Every structure is written in C-alpha cells, then in structure tokens.
Short mmCIF file of C-alpha atoms and ligand atoms in Angstrom, two decimals:
data_model
loop_
_atom_site.label_atom_id
_atom_site.label_comp_id
_atom_site.label_asym_id
_atom_site.label_seq_id
_atom_site.Cartn_x
_atom_site.Cartn_y
_atom_site.Cartn_z
CA MET A 7 118.14 144.25 91.06
CA ASP A 8 116.72 144.66 94.58
CA GLN A 9 114.76 147.49 93.57
CA PHE A 10 113.41 145.49 90.40
CA LYS A 11 112.47 142.72 92.75
CA ASN A 12 110.22 144.99 94.97
CA LEU A 13 108.10 145.89 91.87
CA MET A 14 107.52 142.22 91.49
CA LEU A 15 104.54 140.27 92.90
CA SER A 16 105.50 137.21 94.75
CA LEU A 17 103.36 134.15 94.20
CA ASN A 18 101.45 134.58 97.37
CA GLN A 19 100.75 138.19 96.73
CA ALA A 20 99.60 137.39 93.23
CA LEU A 21 97.12 134.69 94.34
CA GLU A 22 95.89 136.84 97.18
CA GLN A 23 95.45 139.78 94.46
CA ALA A 24 93.43 137.26 92.42
CA GLN A 25 91.32 136.31 95.48
CA VAL A 26 92.00 132.75 95.27
CA ASP A 27 90.58 130.70 98.23
CA PRO A 28 93.10 130.69 101.02
CA GLN A 29 92.92 127.03 101.48
CA LEU A 30 94.00 126.55 97.63
CA VAL A 31 96.77 129.09 98.11
CA SER A 32 97.99 126.68 101.03
CA VAL A 33 98.06 123.83 98.68
CA VAL A 34 99.88 125.55 95.71
CA ASP A 35 102.27 126.86 98.68
CA SER A 36 102.93 123.04 99.72
CA ILE A 37 103.43 122.05 96.24
CA THR A 38 106.04 125.27 95.02
CA ASN A 39 107.87 124.81 98.59
CA THR A 40 108.50 121.29 97.94
CA CYS A 41 109.88 121.88 94.26
CA LYS A 42 112.47 124.33 95.78
CA ASN A 43 113.63 121.22 97.54
CA ILE A 44 113.35 119.14 94.34
CA ALA A 45 115.29 122.26 92.68
CA GLU A 46 118.02 122.11 95.18
CA ARG A 47 118.74 118.31 94.92
CA LEU A 48 118.72 118.58 91.04
CA ARG A 49 121.01 121.44 91.18
CA GLY A 50 123.46 119.10 93.21
CA GLY A 51 123.37 116.45 90.25
CA ALA A 52 125.89 113.89 90.66
CA LEU A 53 127.41 115.54 93.97
CA SER A 54 124.06 114.90 95.55
CA GLY A 55 124.56 111.09 94.55
CA LEU A 56 121.03 111.07 93.03
CA TYR A 57 121.90 109.96 89.60
CA GLY A 58 120.97 106.68 88.12
CA SER A 59 118.29 104.05 88.80
CA ALA A 60 116.83 103.46 92.17
CA GLU A 61 116.30 99.74 90.66
CA GLN A 62 112.64 99.86 91.45
CA GLU A 63 109.83 99.54 88.92
CA ASN A 64 106.90 101.76 89.27
CA ILE A 65 103.44 100.23 88.45
CA GLN A 66 103.56 100.94 84.77
CA GLY A 67 106.88 98.85 84.54
CA GLU A 68 109.20 101.69 84.26
CA VAL A 69 112.42 101.70 86.09
CA GLN A 70 112.28 104.79 88.36
CA LYS A 71 115.41 107.01 88.80
CA LYS A 72 116.26 107.88 92.36
CA LEU A 73 115.25 111.29 91.91
CA ASP A 74 111.73 110.13 90.65
CA VAL A 75 111.22 108.17 94.06
CA ILE A 76 112.69 111.11 96.21
CA SER A 77 110.50 113.71 94.65
CA ASN A 78 107.57 111.65 95.08
CA ASP A 79 108.08 111.07 98.71
CA LEU A 80 108.67 114.67 99.12
CA LEU A 81 105.37 115.97 97.61
CA LYS A 82 103.58 113.22 99.04
CA GLN A 83 104.80 114.10 102.64
CA SER A 84 104.01 117.94 102.32
CA LEU A 85 100.69 117.30 100.76
CA LEU A 86 99.50 114.83 103.10
CA ALA A 87 100.47 117.32 106.08
CA ASN A 88 98.42 119.91 104.50
CA ARG A 89 94.86 120.15 106.14
CA SER A 90 93.37 121.38 102.86
CA VAL A 91 94.37 118.28 101.11
CA ALA A 92 91.66 115.56 100.87
CA GLY A 93 93.82 113.12 98.56
CA ILE A 94 96.49 112.99 96.29
CA ALA A 95 97.47 110.51 93.32
CA SER A 96 100.85 110.33 91.46
CA GLU A 97 102.24 108.91 88.70
CA GLU A 98 104.55 106.88 90.95
CA GLU A 99 101.93 105.50 93.19
CA GLU A 100 99.30 102.70 92.02
CA ASN A 101 96.53 103.88 94.13
CA VAL A 102 95.39 107.31 95.21
CA ILE A 103 96.11 108.08 99.00
CA ALA A 104 93.54 109.69 101.35
CA GLY A 105 94.50 112.66 103.16
CA ASN A 106 92.90 115.00 105.67
CA ALA A 107 89.20 114.63 106.81
CA GLU A 108 88.73 118.30 106.53
CA GLY A 109 90.51 118.88 103.24
CA ARG A 110 88.64 120.18 100.27
CA TYR A 111 91.30 119.51 97.53
CA LEU A 112 92.42 116.80 95.45
CA VAL A 113 95.94 116.84 94.01
CA THR A 114 97.27 114.76 91.27
CA PHE A 115 100.93 115.08 90.10
CA ASP A 116 103.69 113.77 88.21
CA PRO A 117 106.68 114.51 90.50
CA LEU A 118 109.46 114.41 88.04
CA ASP A 119 108.47 114.37 84.47
CA GLY A 120 110.79 113.81 81.55
CA SER A 121 112.98 111.70 84.19
CA SER A 122 114.92 110.32 81.38
CA ASN A 123 116.74 113.71 81.07
CA ILE A 124 117.98 113.61 84.58
CA ASP A 125 121.20 111.82 83.92
CA VAL A 126 121.90 114.14 80.85
CA ASN A 127 121.37 117.22 82.79
CA VAL A 128 118.40 118.47 80.72
CA THR A 129 115.26 120.04 81.71
CA VAL A 130 112.73 118.28 83.83
CA GLY A 131 109.80 119.21 85.73
CA THR A 132 106.98 118.44 88.26
CA ILE A 133 103.51 118.60 86.96
CA PHE A 134 100.34 119.18 89.23
CA SER A 135 96.42 119.46 88.68
CA ILE A 136 94.17 120.46 91.86
CA LEU A 137 90.52 119.24 91.88
CA ALA A 138 87.89 119.96 94.15
CA LEU A 139 86.56 117.17 96.62
CA PRO A 140 83.20 116.44 95.22
CA ASN A 141 80.61 117.24 97.96
CA SER A 142 79.14 114.04 98.35
CA ASP A 143 82.55 112.74 99.21
CA PRO A 144 83.59 113.22 102.65
CA ALA A 145 87.51 112.91 102.64
CA SER A 146 87.22 109.79 104.76
CA THR A 147 85.90 107.99 101.69
CA VAL A 148 88.35 109.29 99.30
CA THR A 149 88.93 106.23 96.74
CA ASN A 150 90.36 106.40 92.98
CA ASP A 151 86.81 106.97 91.82
CA THR A 152 86.74 110.28 93.78
CA PHE A 153 89.59 111.54 91.44
CA LEU A 154 87.76 110.42 88.38
CA GLN A 155 86.86 113.96 87.19
CA ALA A 156 87.00 115.39 83.65
CA GLY A 157 90.03 117.99 83.02
CA HIS A 158 87.34 120.93 82.68
CA LYS A 159 86.47 120.65 86.48
CA GLN A 160 90.24 121.59 87.40
CA ILE A 161 90.54 124.33 89.88
CA ALA A 162 94.14 124.93 89.13
CA ALA A 163 97.12 123.42 87.43
CA GLY A 164 100.66 124.02 86.53
CA TYR A 165 104.25 123.06 86.35
CA VAL A 166 107.56 123.88 87.90
CA LEU A 167 110.29 123.66 85.48
CA TYR A 168 113.93 122.69 86.53
CA GLY A 169 116.03 124.32 83.84
CA PRO A 170 118.65 127.13 83.56
CA SER A 171 116.04 128.59 85.99
CA VAL A 172 113.50 127.55 87.90
CA ILE A 173 110.14 128.56 86.61
CA LEU A 174 106.54 128.03 87.84
CA ALA A 175 103.89 128.45 85.29
CA ILE A 176 100.34 128.30 86.76
CA THR A 177 96.68 128.81 86.07
CA THR A 178 93.42 129.07 88.49
CA GLY A 179 91.28 129.64 85.65
CA GLN A 180 92.02 133.30 85.25
CA GLY A 181 94.81 133.01 82.72
CA VAL A 182 98.45 131.96 82.82
CA SER A 183 101.09 133.62 85.06
CA MET A 184 104.79 132.73 85.19
CA TYR A 185 107.19 133.18 88.10
CA ASN A 186 111.06 132.80 88.42
CA LEU A 187 112.60 131.42 91.68
CA GLY A 188 114.71 134.12 93.01
CA ALA A 189 118.05 133.50 95.12
CA ASP A 190 116.03 134.41 98.21
CA GLY A 191 113.76 131.26 97.77
CA VAL A 192 110.55 133.27 96.56
CA PHE A 193 108.59 132.71 93.07
CA TYR A 194 108.45 136.42 91.45
CA GLN A 195 105.94 136.89 88.91
CA THR A 196 107.86 137.63 85.46
CA GLU A 197 104.78 137.09 83.22
CA ASP A 198 101.17 137.47 83.41
CA GLN A 199 97.98 136.64 81.11
CA ILE A 200 100.27 134.71 78.69
CA LYS A 201 99.02 134.36 75.01
CA VAL A 202 100.03 131.48 73.03
CA PRO A 203 100.40 132.66 69.36
CA GLU A 204 97.74 131.26 67.11
CA HIS A 205 99.79 130.37 64.21
CA THR A 206 103.27 128.77 64.33
CA GLN A 207 105.75 127.33 62.06
CA GLU A 208 107.23 124.83 64.90
CA PHE A 209 106.20 121.30 65.74
CA ALA A 210 107.18 118.73 68.37
CA ILE A 211 106.69 115.03 67.96
CA ASN A 212 109.06 112.02 68.36
CA MET A 213 109.84 111.17 64.77
CA SER A 214 111.26 107.66 65.68
CA ASN A 215 107.69 106.52 66.16
CA GLN A 216 106.17 107.74 62.52
CA ARG A 217 105.57 104.12 61.30
CA PHE A 218 103.39 103.32 64.50
CA TRP A 219 101.10 106.28 63.88
CA GLN A 220 97.76 106.16 62.46
CA ALA A 221 97.28 107.26 58.97
CA PRO A 222 95.86 110.77 59.58
CA MET A 223 98.86 111.39 61.68
CA GLN A 224 101.19 110.27 59.13
CA ARG A 225 99.40 112.39 56.42
CA TYR A 226 99.57 115.58 58.62
CA ILE A 227 103.35 115.22 59.42
CA ASN A 228 104.08 114.26 55.86
CA ASP A 229 102.60 117.50 54.76
CA VAL A 230 104.15 119.55 57.60
CA LEU A 231 107.69 118.24 55.98
CA LEU A 232 106.83 119.25 52.65
CA GLY A 233 106.98 123.04 53.89
CA GLU A 234 106.22 125.69 51.50
CA GLU A 235 105.91 123.35 48.64
CA GLY A 236 103.14 121.42 50.33
CA PRO A 237 99.73 122.02 51.20
CA LEU A 238 100.18 123.86 54.23
CA GLY A 239 102.47 126.39 52.25
CA LYS A 240 104.91 127.10 54.98
CA ARG A 241 108.32 125.83 56.18
CA PHE A 242 108.32 124.16 59.79
CA ASN A 243 111.15 123.68 62.09
CA MET A 244 111.19 120.87 64.64
CA ARG A 245 112.14 120.54 68.43
CA TRP A 246 112.04 117.26 70.55
CA ILE A 247 113.25 117.76 74.12
CA ALA A 248 111.54 114.38 75.43
CA SER A 249 110.58 116.36 78.42
CA MET A 250 106.81 117.48 77.95
CA VAL A 251 107.47 120.65 80.80
CA ALA A 252 110.09 122.01 78.47
CA GLU A 253 107.97 121.45 75.32
CA VAL A 254 105.01 123.27 76.96
CA HIS A 255 107.24 125.85 78.21
CA ARG A 256 108.41 126.66 74.94
CA ILE A 257 105.01 126.76 73.31
CA LEU A 258 103.65 129.23 75.96
CA THR A 259 106.54 131.26 75.28
CA ARG A 260 106.70 131.30 71.64
CA GLY A 261 104.00 129.11 70.33
CA GLY A 262 104.03 125.78 68.70
CA VAL A 263 102.33 122.48 68.50
CA PHE A 264 103.26 119.44 70.76
CA MET A 265 101.95 115.84 69.86
CA TYR A 266 102.42 112.41 71.59
CA PRO A 267 99.68 110.81 69.33
CA TYR A 268 98.25 107.25 69.60
CA ASP A 269 100.60 104.60 68.27
CA ASN A 270 100.23 100.73 67.73
CA ARG A 271 103.30 99.82 69.65
CA ASP A 272 100.97 98.79 72.25
CA PRO A 273 97.30 98.83 71.30
CA SER A 274 96.33 98.52 74.87
CA LYS A 275 97.74 101.95 75.63
CA ALA A 276 95.78 105.14 74.11
CA GLY A 277 99.25 106.89 73.73
CA LYS A 278 102.10 107.54 76.14
CA LEU A 279 101.08 110.30 78.15
CA ARG A 280 98.71 110.23 81.24
CA LEU A 281 95.32 112.15 81.34
CA MET A 282 95.17 113.08 85.13
CA TYR A 283 98.60 114.55 85.71
CA GLU A 284 100.19 115.23 82.22
CA GLY A 285 97.39 116.01 79.51
CA ASN A 286 94.70 117.66 81.46
CA PRO A 287 96.98 120.07 83.65
CA MET A 288 99.06 121.08 80.41
CA SER A 289 95.69 121.58 78.49
CA PHE A 290 94.44 123.69 81.26
CA LEU A 291 97.42 125.75 80.91
CA ILE A 292 97.41 126.13 77.08
CA GLU A 293 93.87 126.61 76.84
CA GLN A 294 93.91 129.42 79.55
CA ALA A 295 96.78 131.04 77.09
CA GLY A 296 94.29 131.09 74.19
CA GLY A 297 95.80 127.73 72.67
CA ALA A 298 93.90 124.58 72.04
CA SER A 299 94.33 120.86 73.13
CA SER A 300 92.88 117.67 71.61
CA ASN A 301 92.99 113.96 71.61
CA THR A 302 92.23 114.26 67.84
CA GLN A 303 88.67 113.59 68.48
CA LYS A 304 87.53 116.04 71.38
CA PRO A 305 89.47 118.59 73.65
CA ILE A 306 91.50 116.75 76.22
CA MET A 307 89.72 118.19 79.07
CA ASP A 308 86.31 116.54 78.01
CA VAL A 309 87.67 113.14 78.20
CA GLU A 310 86.13 111.23 80.92
CA PRO A 311 88.80 109.37 83.11
CA HIS A 312 87.95 105.83 84.04
CA TYR A 313 91.31 105.00 85.54
CA ILE A 314 93.71 107.25 87.39
CA HIS A 315 96.70 106.24 85.34
CA GLN A 316 94.69 106.34 81.95
CA ARG A 317 96.75 107.24 79.04
CA VAL A 318 95.63 109.77 76.15
CA PRO A 319 96.63 111.02 72.64
CA VAL A 320 98.00 114.58 72.97
CA ILE A 321 98.01 117.25 70.48
CA LEU A 322 98.36 120.75 72.12
CA GLY A 323 99.58 124.35 71.30
CA SER A 324 98.68 127.10 68.81
CA LYS A 325 95.00 126.95 67.79
CA GLU A 326 95.31 126.96 64.21
CA GLU A 327 97.65 123.96 64.06
CA VAL A 328 95.81 121.88 66.68
CA GLU A 329 92.61 122.45 64.63
CA ARG A 330 94.37 121.54 61.41
CA VAL A 331 95.41 118.04 63.06
CA ASN A 332 91.82 117.69 64.16
CA THR A 333 90.54 118.13 60.54
CA TYR A 334 93.00 115.39 59.30
CA HIS A 335 91.50 113.11 61.63
CA GLN A 336 87.88 114.01 60.93
CA SER A 337 88.11 113.81 57.19
CA THR A 338 89.70 110.32 57.13
CA SER A 339 87.66 108.94 60.08
CA SER A 340 87.63 105.71 58.60
CA ASP A 341 91.53 105.24 59.18
P1 AHM B 10 107.63 110.12 82.04
O1 AHM B 10 106.25 110.57 82.81
O2 AHM B 10 108.01 108.77 82.22
O3 AHM B 10 108.98 110.94 82.11
O4 AHM B 10 107.31 110.17 80.43
C1 AHM B 10 106.65 111.44 80.02
C2 AHM B 10 107.67 112.03 78.99
C3 AHM B 10 107.08 113.51 78.60
O5 AHM B 10 107.86 114.25 79.34
C4 AHM B 10 107.85 113.62 77.17
O6 AHM B 10 106.96 114.22 76.34
C5 AHM B 10 107.68 111.95 76.65
O7 AHM B 10 107.77 111.35 77.66
C6 AHM B 10 109.00 111.73 76.03
O8 AHM B 10 108.80 110.48 75.36
P2 AHM B 10 109.85 109.78 74.34
O9 AHM B 10 111.02 109.37 75.30
O10 AHM B 10 108.95 108.34 73.93
O11 AHM B 10 110.12 110.75 73.27
MG1 MG B 11 105.69 111.86 83.22
#
C-alpha cells in the first residue's frame, strides 16, 4: 500500500505539475485543509456532540445545523487568514466578507451542502468556486457586486465529499481530477481527466415536487417513466440522495442526469439551488468532464448573477439527456 501511495500524486504535486498559480494553490490548500477538519468532526458524529439544530436561522430562513455553523466558521477563518484571498461569500453569510488587500482571489462556498443528511449519517459535502478579483477592484473595496461574475469566469471549482471515504473533485479548467484523503492526511490523486458518459439511463430528481413543475418538465419525466415503451425508447433507473455533492459525484463516476428544476411552490424563487456556490461550481466540473449543464434555457455558467444568493434551476450531467431536457423546453416555450 505504501508503495502504491508513492506512485500517486498528492494534490499539491498535481497542481504544481499543472503549473497552477502558487497563490491559487494556497487558496485550494486553505479550503482542503479545512475540509479535513470538517471530515474529522463529521466522523465523530454524535460523540462530537454536533448533531441537531443550532437553533439559528440562516438568511434564507432555514434552520442551521450545528455543523453548518461550525463548517462555515472554520472555512471563513482559514480563508480570511490567507493573504491570497480578496474576499469570501458563503451560503451561511448574508453579505460577502472582504479579505486581504493583496489578495487576488474570491471564494464562494457552501460549507456543508445536503445538511439535512447529517443527522442520518448520509453523505454531505463542501462546494467551492474560485473567481479572480477583477482588476478594477482593489481588495479594499470588495463588495457583493465584485462577486457577481458569470460562472464561465470561474478559475477553479470543486467539492469535498464526506462519505465512506473523503474525496476531492477539482477543476482548474484543465479537466477534472479526483483525490482520496489518505490516512496520513494527504489527498492523493486517484482519477484524472474524468469523462461523464454522453448517454445515460439514470436520472435524479425529487419526484415529490412533480405537481409543482412546469409543463415541459412534467412531460419529460412522464416520457422517462414510460421507459422502453415511450418515446425515449429506454428504461431508466432513478436515484435521489438529497445531497447534491453525492449526486454529482455519482454522475462524474458513471453518468446520469441531475435535475432541481424551477417549481411554483414559491414563484419568487427560480429554483432551490444557488447559482454562485452550487450551480456554477458543479456546472464547471461537469462541463470540464464533457457533460452539460443548463437552466433549461441556457448553460448555467452563462447566467448573469444579480444577487449573491440567487437561485437557479439546475439540469446537469450526461450531454444527451441535458440536451433532451432543453429540447422539451424549447419546443414548448409557450408553457
Ligand atoms: P442545502 O444547501 O440547504 O443543503 O440544500 C441543497 C440540497 C442539495 O444538496 C440537494 O440536491 C437538495 O438540497 C435536496 O433538496 P430536497 O430536500 O428538496 O430534495
Ligand atoms: Mg447547499
């Protein structure tokens, strides 16, 4: 095993080989080191006394779990202490926080996504997206607007999945690689240049929301459920973990299509998931792995953000299926 490990690249070695800017490497390092700490606390479970609600609501009116609060504080602390970080934005913070004057990078993150799964010991994850500080903005004037850049401007993105093993998936725009956290606390590369299969027979959607979807989505899922007897001519399997990191990880591993579409439960919200720290980083990973992502009208990374906590309908995964969902929406644009 030790011999095997010696053949594997550590995260830092791989980023160095790819000639990633050392300042960016240091930002990734701050994130992944903090994620090791989060993984440690999750492993302790109830023994760490961390289950249950922190009895605080975040700015979106959701009750925060204790570990959401702790993970947010840990990431905030380590990123703001990093001289390369010009500012941060978190799912758990109403406003962005300015970082260091000499910093050149902005980081958005969801500290613990899928947190409804913590108490039932199911996979959760940390999602991050790294943007460059626009030249015109000295770090001292970092505001919410500084962050409002479309997803195609991301410099790097990834997630750390806390499951049976701790896995990092990351892209710096040169494909997607995966790393496993070793017992020695080092992330070792296990996969490089990951490819999402173009075709799939597996979909992921929360079916309990079916009656709230728009007509094109209703029609698409009805056709999927008709299997080999319907217009799609193939039988589909379904998965729903309610943890986007686990869902995207499965799609990067074996393909599939993930959907959290617009629904009319709250017409003021464009969907459940957030563009800047869920939709964009996951779309960057999926597209870098040859898959596709869409809000049903255009690629998610082309959506212009107007608000740091903006929501977006998310369809992502195997190209053929994402394009099919788009087609259902285009051919019925009057719906
Ligand atoms: P969160 O950021 O509050 O954890 O919400 C995001 C999560 C995603 O991980 C997951 O895809 C989705 O919410 C599940 O939602 P639902 O419980 O409606 O199925
Ligand atoms: Mg989330």
